[in-house]
Amino acid sequence: MRDLQPNGRVLAVLAATASLAVMAGAGSSAHADTGSPDGAQTVQVNATDAAEIPCAKYLQKKHTYRTDPAGPSWQTHKTDKLGRAAHAEIRVGAVDRDPRLGLCEAVVDEWGGPGHVGARMIPAGVKGAGHRANVVPVAKSADRILKAVERKTLRCNAGYKIVTLGVTAHYKKNDNGVVPSRFSVYLEAKNRAIEFGANSFLAFDNKEYTKAGEHRLLDSLADQVEAMRC
């Protein structure tokens, strides 16, 4: 059985985030908070600020974090009414891998229990941020599907240059836990030169699949991406 005691890296990130009891945007000049009619908050963060979002089970409720909105790539991360990671979206203008060590993944890994890993909804391969708003406990089989989405995103990016990837984490009704029950993924590619746009959509449960079930999902993804001419 896997040892669930925090290792040195986990302790380091816990210590680093313990002092961040006040979330980004609460009294900091580095962030701009703006309210919306439904009570949600939008927080503008730059690449450095994004790393400071604490790796806690629950973040601020109904928050939207926008990273580098004026750059060639941008990311948007939203939390739900309980403060759980709920939606992540990225426009990939150029492939630029996130070099961070994945300390938040190591913390989130412990929350899912055996058979789960702490994984980024928007993967590191397309610069998906390593902060809590993008990291959730994922079953290993479902994680392999997300990794396949990463590969297809990179493939489309190489051909079209303008790619948008969005991942939504769904939670069971009346469940206050932090393990999503299901994911829905969309991938959109656009060629600026010929104004051609195409997209794919995939939904799957956050669980362990049989080999046949996993292959069916991967084949569906591959067929859709092929139809997108990636």
PDB file of C-alpha atoms in Angstrom:
ATOM      1  CA  MET A   1       0.000   0.000   0.000  1.00  0.00           C
ATOM      2  CA  ARG A   2       1.293   3.441  -0.853  1.00  0.00           C
ATOM      3  CA  ASP A   3       2.667   5.470   2.049  1.00  0.00           C
ATOM      4  CA  LEU A   4       0.331   8.435   2.534  1.00  0.00           C
ATOM      5  CA  GLN A   5       2.690  10.417   4.762  1.00  0.00           C
ATOM      6  CA  PRO A   6       3.679  13.760   3.198  1.00  0.00           C
ATOM      7  CA  ASN A   7       7.174  13.707   1.756  1.00  0.00           C
ATOM      8  CA  GLY A   8       9.647  16.576   1.796  1.00  0.00           C
ATOM      9  CA  ARG A   9       8.305  18.141  -1.386  1.00  0.00           C
ATOM     10  CA  VAL A  10       4.741  18.031  -0.117  1.00  0.00           C
ATOM     11  CA  LEU A  11       5.760  19.562   3.203  1.00  0.00           C
ATOM     12  CA  ALA A  12       7.592  22.296   1.317  1.00  0.00           C
ATOM     13  CA  VAL A  13       4.561  23.315  -0.684  1.00  0.00           C
ATOM     14  CA  LEU A  14       2.324  23.151   2.386  1.00  0.00           C
ATOM     15  CA  ALA A  15       4.686  25.450   4.217  1.00  0.00           C
ATOM     16  CA  ALA A  16       4.876  27.780   1.231  1.00  0.00           C
ATOM     17  CA  THR A  17       1.116  28.064   0.948  1.00  0.00           C
ATOM     18  CA  ALA A  18       0.282  28.224   4.655  1.00  0.00           C
ATOM     19  CA  SER A  19       1.029  31.948   4.715  1.00  0.00           C
ATOM     20  CA  LEU A  20      -1.398  32.572   1.837  1.00  0.00           C
ATOM     21  CA  ALA A  21      -4.576  32.430   3.894  1.00  0.00           C
ATOM     22  CA  VAL A  22      -5.846  35.460   2.003  1.00  0.00           C
ATOM     23  CA  MET A  23      -6.482  34.482  -1.608  1.00  0.00           C
ATOM     24  CA  ALA A  24      -5.181  36.348  -4.621  1.00  0.00           C
ATOM     25  CA  GLY A  25      -6.973  39.646  -5.073  1.00  0.00           C
ATOM     26  CA  ALA A  26      -7.889  40.199  -1.430  1.00  0.00           C
ATOM     27  CA  GLY A  27      -6.102  43.435  -0.701  1.00  0.00           C
ATOM     28  CA  SER A  28      -3.185  42.897  -3.071  1.00  0.00           C
ATOM     29  CA  SER A  29      -2.245  45.525  -5.619  1.00  0.00           C
ATOM     30  CA  ALA A  30      -0.936  42.791  -7.925  1.00  0.00           C
ATOM     31  CA  HIS A  31      -4.480  41.631  -8.661  1.00  0.00           C
ATOM     32  CA  ALA A  32      -7.714  43.299  -9.699  1.00  0.00           C
ATOM     33  CA  ASP A  33     -10.949  41.901  -8.276  1.00  0.00           C
ATOM     34  CA  THR A  34     -14.235  42.754  -9.965  1.00  0.00           C
ATOM     35  CA  GLY A  35     -17.577  41.434  -8.830  1.00  0.00           C
ATOM     36  CA  SER A  36     -20.314  40.118 -11.097  1.00  0.00           C
ATOM     37  CA  PRO A  37     -24.090  39.990 -10.579  1.00  0.00           C
ATOM     38  CA  ASP A  38     -24.027  36.302  -9.559  1.00  0.00           C
ATOM     39  CA  GLY A  39     -21.470  36.974  -6.845  1.00  0.00           C
ATOM     40  CA  ALA A  40     -18.509  35.563  -8.770  1.00  0.00           C
ATOM     41  CA  GLN A  41     -15.184  37.335  -8.605  1.00  0.00           C
ATOM     42  CA  THR A  42     -12.697  37.781 -11.435  1.00  0.00           C
ATOM     43  CA  VAL A  43      -9.027  37.933 -10.525  1.00  0.00           C
ATOM     44  CA  GLN A  44      -6.398  38.957 -13.067  1.00  0.00           C
ATOM     45  CA  VAL A  45      -3.089  37.269 -12.383  1.00  0.00           C
ATOM     46  CA  ASN A  46       0.147  37.117 -14.285  1.00  0.00           C
ATOM     47  CA  ALA A  47       2.249  34.003 -14.722  1.00  0.00           C
ATOM     48  CA  THR A  48       4.142  34.587 -11.469  1.00  0.00           C
ATOM     49  CA  ASP A  49       1.021  35.383  -9.439  1.00  0.00           C
ATOM     50  CA  ALA A  50      -0.704  32.231 -10.675  1.00  0.00           C
ATOM     51  CA  ALA A  51       1.878  30.095  -8.916  1.00  0.00           C
ATOM     52  CA  GLU A  52       0.885  31.739  -5.617  1.00  0.00           C
ATOM     53  CA  ILE A  53      -2.701  30.436  -5.634  1.00  0.00           C
ATOM     54  CA  PRO A  54      -2.713  28.162  -2.549  1.00  0.00           C
ATOM     55  CA  CYS A  55      -2.874  24.404  -2.926  1.00  0.00           C
ATOM     56  CA  ALA A  56      -5.877  24.038  -0.610  1.00  0.00           C
ATOM     57  CA  LYS A  57      -8.852  21.703  -0.913  1.00  0.00           C
ATOM     58  CA  TYR A  58     -11.232  24.656  -1.261  1.00  0.00           C
ATOM     59  CA  LEU A  59     -10.361  27.997  -2.828  1.00  0.00           C
ATOM     60  CA  GLN A  60     -12.490  31.103  -2.766  1.00  0.00           C
ATOM     61  CA  LYS A  61     -15.996  30.395  -3.964  1.00  0.00           C
ATOM     62  CA  LYS A  62     -17.084  31.262  -7.513  1.00  0.00           C
ATOM     63  CA  HIS A  63     -13.782  32.848  -8.476  1.00  0.00           C
ATOM     64  CA  THR A  64     -12.390  33.268 -11.963  1.00  0.00           C
ATOM     65  CA  TYR A  65      -8.625  33.471 -12.423  1.00  0.00           C
ATOM     66  CA  ARG A  66      -7.418  34.853 -15.740  1.00  0.00           C
ATOM     67  CA  THR A  67      -3.767  34.450 -16.623  1.00  0.00           C
ATOM     68  CA  ASP A  68      -1.912  36.557 -19.209  1.00  0.00           C
ATOM     69  CA  PRO A  69      -5.057  37.705 -21.086  1.00  0.00           C
ATOM     70  CA  ALA A  70      -3.043  39.976 -23.370  1.00  0.00           C
ATOM     71  CA  GLY A  71      -0.340  37.455 -24.277  1.00  0.00           C
ATOM     72  CA  PRO A  72      -0.170  34.934 -27.127  1.00  0.00           C
ATOM     73  CA  SER A  73      -1.704  32.379 -24.751  1.00  0.00           C
ATOM     74  CA  TRP A  74      -4.196  32.870 -21.941  1.00  0.00           C
ATOM     75  CA  GLN A  75      -5.743  30.675 -19.276  1.00  0.00           C
ATOM     76  CA  THR A  76      -9.022  30.949 -17.388  1.00  0.00           C
ATOM     77  CA  HIS A  77      -9.721  28.914 -14.268  1.00  0.00           C
ATOM     78  CA  LYS A  78     -13.035  28.936 -12.399  1.00  0.00           C
ATOM     79  CA  THR A  79     -14.127  27.586  -9.032  1.00  0.00           C
ATOM     80  CA  ASP A  80     -17.651  26.504  -8.106  1.00  0.00           C
ATOM     81  CA  LYS A  81     -19.901  27.571  -5.227  1.00  0.00           C
ATOM     82  CA  LEU A  82     -17.852  25.442  -2.829  1.00  0.00           C
ATOM     83  CA  GLY A  83     -14.477  26.688  -4.040  1.00  0.00           C
ATOM     84  CA  ARG A  84     -13.577  23.556  -6.008  1.00  0.00           C
ATOM     85  CA  ALA A  85     -11.810  23.580  -9.362  1.00  0.00           C
ATOM     86  CA  ALA A  86     -14.684  23.602 -11.864  1.00  0.00           C
ATOM     87  CA  HIS A  87     -13.555  24.764 -15.296  1.00  0.00           C
ATOM     88  CA  ALA A  88     -10.283  25.477 -17.051  1.00  0.00           C
ATOM     89  CA  GLU A  89      -9.700  26.869 -20.519  1.00  0.00           C
ATOM     90  CA  ILE A  90      -6.602  27.834 -22.449  1.00  0.00           C
ATOM     91  CA  ARG A  91      -5.904  29.398 -25.812  1.00  0.00           C
ATOM     92  CA  VAL A  92      -2.653  28.013 -27.077  1.00  0.00           C
ATOM     93  CA  GLY A  93      -0.862  30.547 -29.218  1.00  0.00           C
ATOM     94  CA  ALA A  94       2.492  28.801 -29.036  1.00  0.00           C
ATOM     95  CA  VAL A  95       3.602  25.648 -27.231  1.00  0.00           C
ATOM     96  CA  ASP A  96       5.331  26.625 -24.014  1.00  0.00           C
ATOM     97  CA  ARG A  97       5.577  23.901 -21.396  1.00  0.00           C
ATOM     98  CA  ASP A  98       5.088  24.779 -17.722  1.00  0.00           C
ATOM     99  CA  PRO A  99       8.415  24.054 -16.017  1.00  0.00           C
ATOM    100  CA  ARG A 100       7.096  23.942 -12.451  1.00  0.00           C
ATOM    101  CA  LEU A 101       7.826  20.851 -10.395  1.00  0.00           C
ATOM    102  CA  GLY A 102       4.262  19.763  -9.757  1.00  0.00           C
ATOM    103  CA  LEU A 103       4.204  20.218  -5.993  1.00  0.00           C
ATOM    104  CA  CYS A 104       0.467  20.880  -5.971  1.00  0.00           C
ATOM    105  CA  GLU A 105      -0.148  17.629  -7.838  1.00  0.00           C
ATOM    106  CA  ALA A 106       1.638  15.789  -5.020  1.00  0.00           C
ATOM    107  CA  VAL A 107      -0.683  17.353  -2.437  1.00  0.00           C
ATOM    108  CA  VAL A 108      -3.884  16.745  -4.433  1.00  0.00           C
ATOM    109  CA  ASP A 109      -2.746  13.170  -5.096  1.00  0.00           C
ATOM    110  CA  GLU A 110      -3.425  12.340  -1.427  1.00  0.00           C
ATOM    111  CA  TRP A 111      -7.029  13.566  -1.544  1.00  0.00           C
ATOM    112  CA  GLY A 112      -8.249  11.069  -4.133  1.00  0.00           C
ATOM    113  CA  GLY A 113      -7.131   7.931  -2.331  1.00  0.00           C
ATOM    114  CA  PRO A 114      -5.688   4.798  -3.955  1.00  0.00           C
ATOM    115  CA  GLY A 115      -5.967   4.710  -7.737  1.00  0.00           C
ATOM    116  CA  HIS A 116      -5.958   8.503  -8.137  1.00  0.00           C
ATOM    117  CA  VAL A 117      -3.301  11.026  -9.057  1.00  0.00           C
ATOM    118  CA  GLY A 118      -3.180  14.795  -8.749  1.00  0.00           C
ATOM    119  CA  ALA A 119      -3.500  15.919 -12.371  1.00  0.00           C
ATOM    120  CA  ARG A 120      -3.887  19.171 -14.280  1.00  0.00           C
ATOM    121  CA  MET A 121      -7.099  19.613 -16.224  1.00  0.00           C
ATOM    122  CA  ILE A 122      -5.209  21.780 -18.714  1.00  0.00           C
ATOM    123  CA  PRO A 123      -1.966  19.783 -19.059  1.00  0.00           C
ATOM    124  CA  ALA A 124       1.539  21.078 -18.478  1.00  0.00           C
ATOM    125  CA  GLY A 125       2.433  20.232 -22.086  1.00  0.00           C
ATOM    126  CA  VAL A 126       0.419  23.237 -23.254  1.00  0.00           C
ATOM    127  CA  LYS A 127       1.395  25.366 -20.252  1.00  0.00           C
ATOM    128  CA  GLY A 128      -1.525  24.393 -18.054  1.00  0.00           C
ATOM    129  CA  ALA A 129      -0.799  26.013 -14.698  1.00  0.00           C
ATOM    130  CA  GLY A 130       0.249  23.908 -11.717  1.00  0.00           C
ATOM    131  CA  HIS A 131      -1.934  25.757  -9.196  1.00  0.00           C
ATOM    132  CA  ARG A 132      -4.925  24.323  -7.351  1.00  0.00           C
ATOM    133  CA  ALA A 133      -7.576  25.866  -9.623  1.00  0.00           C
ATOM    134  CA  ASN A 134      -6.265  23.592 -12.384  1.00  0.00           C
ATOM    135  CA  VAL A 135      -5.390  20.476 -10.355  1.00  0.00           C
ATOM    136  CA  VAL A 136      -7.858  17.788  -9.260  1.00  0.00           C
ATOM    137  CA  PRO A 137      -7.745  14.131  -8.151  1.00  0.00           C
ATOM    138  CA  VAL A 138      -8.082  11.980 -11.272  1.00  0.00           C
ATOM    139  CA  ALA A 139      -8.410   8.212 -11.634  1.00  0.00           C
ATOM    140  CA  LYS A 140      -5.354   6.799 -13.405  1.00  0.00           C
ATOM    141  CA  SER A 141      -7.399   5.569 -16.354  1.00  0.00           C
ATOM    142  CA  ALA A 142      -9.086   8.962 -16.767  1.00  0.00           C
ATOM    143  CA  ASP A 143      -5.666  10.615 -16.463  1.00  0.00           C
ATOM    144  CA  ARG A 144      -4.489   8.641 -19.479  1.00  0.00           C
ATOM    145  CA  ILE A 145      -7.439  10.058 -21.428  1.00  0.00           C
ATOM    146  CA  LEU A 146      -6.463  13.601 -20.388  1.00  0.00           C
ATOM    147  CA  LYS A 147      -2.903  12.868 -21.530  1.00  0.00           C
ATOM    148  CA  ALA A 148      -4.282  11.793 -24.910  1.00  0.00           C
ATOM    149  CA  VAL A 149      -6.150  15.115 -25.085  1.00  0.00           C
ATOM    150  CA  GLU A 150      -2.817  16.827 -24.416  1.00  0.00           C
ATOM    151  CA  ARG A 151      -1.169  15.015 -27.329  1.00  0.00           C
ATOM    152  CA  LYS A 152      -4.036  15.896 -29.666  1.00  0.00           C
ATOM    153  CA  THR A 153      -3.912  19.534 -28.563  1.00  0.00           C
ATOM    154  CA  LEU A 154      -0.206  19.700 -29.379  1.00  0.00           C
ATOM    155  CA  ARG A 155      -0.862  18.080 -32.736  1.00  0.00           C
ATOM    156  CA  CYS A 156      -3.597  20.582 -33.604  1.00  0.00           C
ATOM    157  CA  ASN A 157      -1.441  23.456 -32.371  1.00  0.00           C
ATOM    158  CA  ALA A 158       1.347  22.402 -34.727  1.00  0.00           C
ATOM    159  CA  GLY A 159      -1.027  22.467 -37.675  1.00  0.00           C
ATOM    160  CA  TYR A 160      -3.326  25.393 -36.906  1.00  0.00           C
ATOM    161  CA  LYS A 161      -1.417  27.538 -34.406  1.00  0.00           C
ATOM    162  CA  ILE A 162      -4.636  28.736 -32.749  1.00  0.00           C
ATOM    163  CA  VAL A 163      -6.134  26.140 -30.444  1.00  0.00           C
ATOM    164  CA  THR A 164      -8.574  26.469 -27.545  1.00  0.00           C
ATOM    165  CA  LEU A 165      -8.847  23.647 -25.015  1.00  0.00           C
ATOM    166  CA  GLY A 166     -11.478  23.604 -22.288  1.00  0.00           C
ATOM    167  CA  VAL A 167     -12.032  21.078 -19.497  1.00  0.00           C
ATOM    168  CA  THR A 168     -14.954  21.088 -17.058  1.00  0.00           C
ATOM    169  CA  ALA A 169     -14.951  19.080 -13.829  1.00  0.00           C
ATOM    170  CA  HIS A 170     -18.396  17.874 -12.761  1.00  0.00           C
ATOM    171  CA  TYR A 171     -19.236  16.840  -9.205  1.00  0.00           C
ATOM    172  CA  LYS A 172     -22.082  14.648  -7.976  1.00  0.00           C
ATOM    173  CA  LYS A 173     -25.083  16.487  -6.601  1.00  0.00           C
ATOM    174  CA  ASN A 174     -24.961  16.979  -2.820  1.00  0.00           C
ATOM    175  CA  ASP A 175     -21.352  15.763  -2.757  1.00  0.00           C
ATOM    176  CA  ASN A 176     -19.011  18.202  -1.031  1.00  0.00           C
ATOM    177  CA  GLY A 177     -15.885  16.222  -1.900  1.00  0.00           C
ATOM    178  CA  VAL A 178     -13.112  17.414  -4.182  1.00  0.00           C
ATOM    179  CA  VAL A 179     -12.959  14.387  -6.495  1.00  0.00           C
ATOM    180  CA  PRO A 180     -14.809  15.117  -9.770  1.00  0.00           C
ATOM    181  CA  SER A 181     -17.251  12.449 -10.923  1.00  0.00           C
ATOM    182  CA  ARG A 182     -16.959  13.333 -14.598  1.00  0.00           C
ATOM    183  CA  PHE A 183     -15.083  15.498 -17.093  1.00  0.00           C
ATOM    184  CA  SER A 184     -16.156  17.137 -20.322  1.00  0.00           C
ATOM    185  CA  VAL A 185     -13.520  18.324 -22.767  1.00  0.00           C
ATOM    186  CA  TYR A 186     -13.724  20.443 -25.875  1.00  0.00           C
ATOM    187  CA  LEU A 187     -10.979  21.233 -28.342  1.00  0.00           C
ATOM    188  CA  GLU A 188     -11.253  23.936 -30.986  1.00  0.00           C
ATOM    189  CA  ALA A 189      -8.717  24.624 -33.716  1.00  0.00           C
ATOM    190  CA  LYS A 190      -8.655  27.516 -36.123  1.00  0.00           C
ATOM    191  CA  ASN A 191      -6.366  28.322 -39.003  1.00  0.00           C
ATOM    192  CA  ARG A 192      -6.026  32.079 -39.169  1.00  0.00           C
ATOM    193  CA  ALA A 193      -4.934  31.999 -42.800  1.00  0.00           C
ATOM    194  CA  ILE A 194      -7.941  30.157 -44.230  1.00  0.00           C
ATOM    195  CA  GLU A 195     -10.494  30.957 -41.508  1.00  0.00           C
ATOM    196  CA  PHE A 196     -11.265  27.292 -40.963  1.00  0.00           C
ATOM    197  CA  GLY A 197     -12.595  26.291 -37.573  1.00  0.00           C
ATOM    198  CA  ALA A 198     -13.400  22.863 -36.169  1.00  0.00           C
ATOM    199  CA  ASN A 199     -13.967  21.370 -32.764  1.00  0.00           C
ATOM    200  CA  SER A 200     -14.325  18.117 -30.873  1.00  0.00           C
ATOM    201  CA  PHE A 201     -16.113  17.166 -27.666  1.00  0.00           C
ATOM    202  CA  LEU A 202     -15.529  14.300 -25.273  1.00  0.00           C
ATOM    203  CA  ALA A 203     -17.186  13.443 -21.947  1.00  0.00           C
ATOM    204  CA  PHE A 204     -16.039  10.671 -19.645  1.00  0.00           C
ATOM    205  CA  ASP A 205     -16.342   9.528 -16.049  1.00  0.00           C
ATOM    206  CA  ASN A 206     -13.530   9.980 -13.574  1.00  0.00           C
ATOM    207  CA  LYS A 207     -13.055   6.274 -12.935  1.00  0.00           C
ATOM    208  CA  GLU A 208     -11.012   3.243 -13.875  1.00  0.00           C
ATOM    209  CA  TYR A 209     -12.086   1.872 -17.242  1.00  0.00           C
ATOM    210  CA  THR A 210     -11.667  -1.545 -18.731  1.00  0.00           C
ATOM    211  CA  LYS A 211      -9.123  -1.606 -21.532  1.00  0.00           C
ATOM    212  CA  ALA A 212     -11.969  -1.844 -24.038  1.00  0.00           C
ATOM    213  CA  GLY A 213     -13.826   1.102 -22.497  1.00  0.00           C
ATOM    214  CA  GLU A 214     -10.702   3.247 -22.428  1.00  0.00           C
ATOM    215  CA  HIS A 215      -9.898   2.386 -26.036  1.00  0.00           C
ATOM    216  CA  ARG A 216     -13.420   3.348 -27.146  1.00  0.00           C
ATOM    217  CA  LEU A 217     -12.970   6.825 -25.657  1.00  0.00           C
ATOM    218  CA  LEU A 218      -9.503   7.215 -27.141  1.00  0.00           C
ATOM    219  CA  ASP A 219     -10.750   6.078 -30.556  1.00  0.00           C
ATOM    220  CA  SER A 220     -13.624   8.585 -30.374  1.00  0.00           C
ATOM    221  CA  LEU A 221     -11.162  11.365 -29.588  1.00  0.00           C
ATOM    222  CA  ALA A 222      -8.839  10.295 -32.409  1.00  0.00           C
ATOM    223  CA  ASP A 223     -11.699  10.172 -34.922  1.00  0.00           C
ATOM    224  CA  GLN A 224     -12.890  13.653 -33.970  1.00  0.00           C
ATOM    225  CA  VAL A 225      -9.415  15.169 -34.173  1.00  0.00           C
ATOM    226  CA  GLU A 226      -8.885  13.524 -37.559  1.00  0.00           C
ATOM    227  CA  ALA A 227     -12.142  15.074 -38.732  1.00  0.00           C
ATOM    228  CA  MET A 228     -10.750  18.438 -37.592  1.00  0.00           C
ATOM    229  CA  ARG A 229      -7.899  17.898 -40.108  1.00  0.00           C
ATOM    230  CA  CYS A 230      -5.294  18.090 -37.353  1.00  0.00           C
TER     231      CYS A 230
END
